[in-house]
mmCIF file of C-alpha atoms and ligand atoms in Angstrom:
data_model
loop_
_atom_site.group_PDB
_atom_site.id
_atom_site.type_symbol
_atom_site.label_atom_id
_atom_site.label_comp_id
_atom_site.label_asym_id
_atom_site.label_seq_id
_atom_site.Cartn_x
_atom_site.Cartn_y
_atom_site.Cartn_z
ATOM 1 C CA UNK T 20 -17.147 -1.036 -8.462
ATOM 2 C CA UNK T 21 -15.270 -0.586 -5.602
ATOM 3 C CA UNK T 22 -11.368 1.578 -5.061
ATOM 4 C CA UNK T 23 -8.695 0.978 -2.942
ATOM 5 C CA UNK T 24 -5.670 2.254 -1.983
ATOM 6 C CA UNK T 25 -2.306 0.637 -3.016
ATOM 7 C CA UNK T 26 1.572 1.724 -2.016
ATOM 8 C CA UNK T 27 4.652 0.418 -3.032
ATOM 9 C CA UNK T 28 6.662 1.242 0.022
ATOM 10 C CA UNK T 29 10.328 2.525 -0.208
ATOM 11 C CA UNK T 30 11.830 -1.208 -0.012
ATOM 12 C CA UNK T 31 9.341 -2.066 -3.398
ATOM 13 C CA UNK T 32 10.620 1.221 -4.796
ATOM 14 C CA UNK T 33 14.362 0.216 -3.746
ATOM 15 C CA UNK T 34 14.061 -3.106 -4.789
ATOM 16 C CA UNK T 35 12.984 -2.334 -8.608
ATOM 17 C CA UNK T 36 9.408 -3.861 -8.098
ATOM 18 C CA UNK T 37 6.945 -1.529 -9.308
ATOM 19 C CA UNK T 38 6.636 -2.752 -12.757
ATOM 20 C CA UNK T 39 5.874 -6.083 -11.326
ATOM 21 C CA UNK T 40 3.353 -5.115 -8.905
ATOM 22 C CA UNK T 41 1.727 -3.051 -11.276
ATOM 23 C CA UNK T 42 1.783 -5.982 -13.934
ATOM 24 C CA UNK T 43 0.049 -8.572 -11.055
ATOM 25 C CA UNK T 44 -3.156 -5.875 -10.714
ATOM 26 C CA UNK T 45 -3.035 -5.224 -14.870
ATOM 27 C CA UNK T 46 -3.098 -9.204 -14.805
ATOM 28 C CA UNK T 47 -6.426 -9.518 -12.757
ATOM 29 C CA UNK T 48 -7.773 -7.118 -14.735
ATOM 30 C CA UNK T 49 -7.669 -4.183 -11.726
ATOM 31 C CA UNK T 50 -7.849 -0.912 -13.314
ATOM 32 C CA UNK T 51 -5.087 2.235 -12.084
ATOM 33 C CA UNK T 52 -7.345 4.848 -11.616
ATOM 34 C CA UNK T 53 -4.644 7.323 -10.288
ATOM 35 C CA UNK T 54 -1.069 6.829 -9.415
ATOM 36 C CA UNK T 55 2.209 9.291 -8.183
ATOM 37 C CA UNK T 56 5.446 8.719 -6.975
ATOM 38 C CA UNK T 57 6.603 10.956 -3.818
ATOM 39 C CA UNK T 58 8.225 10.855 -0.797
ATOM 40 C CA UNK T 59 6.583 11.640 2.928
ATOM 41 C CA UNK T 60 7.518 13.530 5.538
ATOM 42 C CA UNK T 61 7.737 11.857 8.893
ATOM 43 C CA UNK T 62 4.324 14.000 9.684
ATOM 44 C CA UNK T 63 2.416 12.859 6.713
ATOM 45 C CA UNK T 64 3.796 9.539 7.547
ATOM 46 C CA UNK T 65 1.951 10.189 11.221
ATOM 47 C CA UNK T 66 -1.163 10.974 9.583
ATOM 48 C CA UNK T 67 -1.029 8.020 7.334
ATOM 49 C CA UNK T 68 -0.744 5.584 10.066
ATOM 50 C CA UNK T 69 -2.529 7.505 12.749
ATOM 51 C CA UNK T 70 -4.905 4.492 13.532
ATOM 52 C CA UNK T 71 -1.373 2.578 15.107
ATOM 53 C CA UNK T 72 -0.272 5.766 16.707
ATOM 54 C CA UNK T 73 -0.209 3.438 20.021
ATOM 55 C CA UNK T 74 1.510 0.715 18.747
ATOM 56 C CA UNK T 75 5.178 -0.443 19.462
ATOM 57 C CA UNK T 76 6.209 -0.377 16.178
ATOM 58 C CA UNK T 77 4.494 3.486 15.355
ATOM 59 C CA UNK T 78 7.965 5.229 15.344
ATOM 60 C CA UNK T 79 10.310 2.510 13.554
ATOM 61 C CA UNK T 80 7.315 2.146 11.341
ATOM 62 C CA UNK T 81 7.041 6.175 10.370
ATOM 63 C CA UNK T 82 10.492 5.887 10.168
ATOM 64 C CA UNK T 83 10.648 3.233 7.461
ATOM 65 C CA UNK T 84 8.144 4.945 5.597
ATOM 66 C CA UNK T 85 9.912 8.124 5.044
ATOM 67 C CA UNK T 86 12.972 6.851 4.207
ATOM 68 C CA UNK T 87 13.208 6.768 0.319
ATOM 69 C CA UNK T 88 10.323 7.459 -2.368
ATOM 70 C CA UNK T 89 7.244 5.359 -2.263
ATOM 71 C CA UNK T 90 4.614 5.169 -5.736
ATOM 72 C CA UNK T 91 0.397 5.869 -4.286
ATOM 73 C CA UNK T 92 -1.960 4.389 -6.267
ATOM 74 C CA UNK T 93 -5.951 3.835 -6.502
ATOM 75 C CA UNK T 94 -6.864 0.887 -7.865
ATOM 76 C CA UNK T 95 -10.527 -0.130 -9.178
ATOM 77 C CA UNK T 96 -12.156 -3.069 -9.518
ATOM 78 C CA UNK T 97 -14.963 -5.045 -8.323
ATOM 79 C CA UNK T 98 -14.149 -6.404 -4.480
ATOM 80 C CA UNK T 99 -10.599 -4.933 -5.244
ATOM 81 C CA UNK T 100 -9.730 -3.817 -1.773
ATOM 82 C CA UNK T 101 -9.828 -7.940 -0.873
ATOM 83 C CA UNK T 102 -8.373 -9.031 -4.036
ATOM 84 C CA UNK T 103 -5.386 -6.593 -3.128
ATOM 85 C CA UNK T 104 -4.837 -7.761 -0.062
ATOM 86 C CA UNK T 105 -5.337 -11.141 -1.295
ATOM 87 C CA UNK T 106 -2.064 -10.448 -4.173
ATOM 88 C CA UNK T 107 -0.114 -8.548 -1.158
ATOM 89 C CA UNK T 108 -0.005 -11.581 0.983
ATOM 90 C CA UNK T 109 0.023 -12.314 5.253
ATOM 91 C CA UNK T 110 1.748 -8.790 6.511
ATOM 92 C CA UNK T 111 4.576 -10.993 7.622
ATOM 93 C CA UNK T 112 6.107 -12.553 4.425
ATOM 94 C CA UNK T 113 6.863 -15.604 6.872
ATOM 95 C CA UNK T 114 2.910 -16.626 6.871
ATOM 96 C CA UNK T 115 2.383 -15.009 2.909
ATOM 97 C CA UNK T 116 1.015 -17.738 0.640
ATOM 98 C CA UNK T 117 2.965 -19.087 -2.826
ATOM 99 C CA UNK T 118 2.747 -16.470 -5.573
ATOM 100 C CA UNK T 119 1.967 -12.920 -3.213
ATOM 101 C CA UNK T 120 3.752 -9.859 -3.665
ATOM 102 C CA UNK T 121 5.160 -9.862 0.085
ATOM 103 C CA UNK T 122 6.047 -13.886 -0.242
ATOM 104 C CA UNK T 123 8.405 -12.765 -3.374
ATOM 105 C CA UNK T 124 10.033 -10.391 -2.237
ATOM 106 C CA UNK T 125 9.808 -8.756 1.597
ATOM 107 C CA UNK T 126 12.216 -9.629 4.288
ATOM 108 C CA UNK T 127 11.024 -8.146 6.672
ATOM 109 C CA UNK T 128 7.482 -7.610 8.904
ATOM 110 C CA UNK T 129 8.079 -3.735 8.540
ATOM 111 C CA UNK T 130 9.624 -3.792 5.274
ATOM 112 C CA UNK T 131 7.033 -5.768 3.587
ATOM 113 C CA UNK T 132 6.955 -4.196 -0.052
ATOM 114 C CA UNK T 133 3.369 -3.130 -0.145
ATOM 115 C CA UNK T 134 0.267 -1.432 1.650
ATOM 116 C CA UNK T 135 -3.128 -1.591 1.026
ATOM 117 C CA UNK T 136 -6.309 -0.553 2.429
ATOM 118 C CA UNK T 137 -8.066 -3.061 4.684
ATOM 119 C CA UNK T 138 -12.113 -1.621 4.527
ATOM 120 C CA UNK T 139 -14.118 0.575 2.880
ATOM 121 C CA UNK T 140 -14.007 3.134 4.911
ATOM 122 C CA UNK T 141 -9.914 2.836 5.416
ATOM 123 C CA UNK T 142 -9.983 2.742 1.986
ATOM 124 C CA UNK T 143 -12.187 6.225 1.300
ATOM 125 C CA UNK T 144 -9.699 8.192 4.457
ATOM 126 C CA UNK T 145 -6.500 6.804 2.463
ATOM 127 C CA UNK T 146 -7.593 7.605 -0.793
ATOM 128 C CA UNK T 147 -8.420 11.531 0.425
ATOM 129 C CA UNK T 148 -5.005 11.498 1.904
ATOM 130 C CA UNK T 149 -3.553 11.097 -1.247
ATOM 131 C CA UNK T 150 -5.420 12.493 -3.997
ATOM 132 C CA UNK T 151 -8.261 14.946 -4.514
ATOM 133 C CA UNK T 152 -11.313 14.312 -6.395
ATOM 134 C CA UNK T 153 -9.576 15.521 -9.927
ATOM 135 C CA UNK T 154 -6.528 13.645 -9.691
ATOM 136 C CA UNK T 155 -8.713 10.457 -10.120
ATOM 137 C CA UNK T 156 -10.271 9.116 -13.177
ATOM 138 C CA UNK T 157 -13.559 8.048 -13.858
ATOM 139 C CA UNK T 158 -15.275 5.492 -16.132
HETATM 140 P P1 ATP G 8 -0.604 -2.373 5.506
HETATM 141 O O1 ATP G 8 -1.493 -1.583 6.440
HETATM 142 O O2 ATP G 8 0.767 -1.774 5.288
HETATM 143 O O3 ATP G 8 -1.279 -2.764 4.242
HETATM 144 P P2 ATP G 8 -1.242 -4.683 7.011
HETATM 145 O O4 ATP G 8 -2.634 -4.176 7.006
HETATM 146 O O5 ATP G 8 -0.988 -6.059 6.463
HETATM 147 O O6 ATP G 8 -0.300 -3.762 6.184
HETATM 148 P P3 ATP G 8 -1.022 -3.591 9.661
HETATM 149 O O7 ATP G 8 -1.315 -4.454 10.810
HETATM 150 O O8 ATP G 8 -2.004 -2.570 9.210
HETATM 151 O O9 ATP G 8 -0.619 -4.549 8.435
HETATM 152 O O10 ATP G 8 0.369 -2.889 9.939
HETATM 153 C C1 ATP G 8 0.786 -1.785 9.155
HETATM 154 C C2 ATP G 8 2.241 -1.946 8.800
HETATM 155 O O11 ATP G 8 2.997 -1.858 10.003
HETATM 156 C C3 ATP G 8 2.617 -3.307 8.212
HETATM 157 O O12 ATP G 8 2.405 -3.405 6.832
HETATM 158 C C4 ATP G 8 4.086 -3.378 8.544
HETATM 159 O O13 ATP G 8 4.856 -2.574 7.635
HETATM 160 C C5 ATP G 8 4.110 -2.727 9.917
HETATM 161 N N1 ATP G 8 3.994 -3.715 10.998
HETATM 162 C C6 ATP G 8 2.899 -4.430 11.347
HETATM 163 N N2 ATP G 8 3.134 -5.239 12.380
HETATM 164 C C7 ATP G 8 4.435 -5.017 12.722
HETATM 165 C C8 ATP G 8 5.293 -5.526 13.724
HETATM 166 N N3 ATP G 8 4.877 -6.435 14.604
HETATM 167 N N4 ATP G 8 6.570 -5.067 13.755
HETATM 168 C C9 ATP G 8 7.012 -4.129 12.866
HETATM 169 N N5 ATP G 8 6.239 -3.596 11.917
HETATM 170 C C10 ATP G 8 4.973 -4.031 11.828
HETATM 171 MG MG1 MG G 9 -3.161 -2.173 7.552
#
């Protein structure tokens, strides 16, 4: 069993997706292990994203992601963190396959709908960010 860490970034949130993401993991059979809505502060948005602190896009990106209420999630499943990625899409909708979550409905490279862990070990440093050991069910 493996966890990863899913957002639905302010466009998602905006755009009135969440029930439809969540229904696309419910549909693979990805369990919701813990999930909150909130909205960050352009410090915890820093944090989040520390590992592109030197890239161009850093700021804009921050930006973006404290700009309206985002819903944190960990999902759980066996090889979920790929199979995430794999229902997110290319993160620029232009190269997303048929049928992902950023091919239906981002417009943008930065406003792309939907984040989620890329490794293991991403995925254990994003989890902590979010949630403590308590907030998060087990089975
Ligand atoms: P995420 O980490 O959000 O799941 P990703 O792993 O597909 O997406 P990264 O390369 O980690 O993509 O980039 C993190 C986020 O930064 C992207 O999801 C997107 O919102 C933004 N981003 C990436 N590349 C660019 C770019 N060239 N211009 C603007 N924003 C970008
Ligand atoms: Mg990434």
């Amino acid at each position: 069993m493996e966890r990863t860490l899913s957002i639905i970034k302010p466009d998602g949130v905006a755009k009135n997706v969440i029930g439809d993401v969540i229904r696309r993991f419910e549909t693979k059979g990805i369990k919701i292990a813990a999930m909150k809505m909130l909205q960050l502060t352009k410090t915890q948005a820093q944090g989040f994203y520390a590992v592109h602190k030197e890239r161009p896009f850093f700021n804009s990106l921050t930006d973006f992601m404290t700009s309206g209420p985002i819903v944190v999630m960990v999902l759980e499943g066996e090889d979920v963190i790929a199979e995430n990625r794999e229902l997110m899409g290319a993160t620029n909708f232009k190269d997303a396959k048929e049928g992902t979550i950023r091919k239906d409905y981002a417009t943008d490279i930065e406003k792309n709908v939907v984040h989620g862990s890329d490794a293991p070990e991403t995925a254990a440093f994003e989890i902590k960010y979010f949630f403590n050991d308590l907030e998060i069910q087990k089975r």
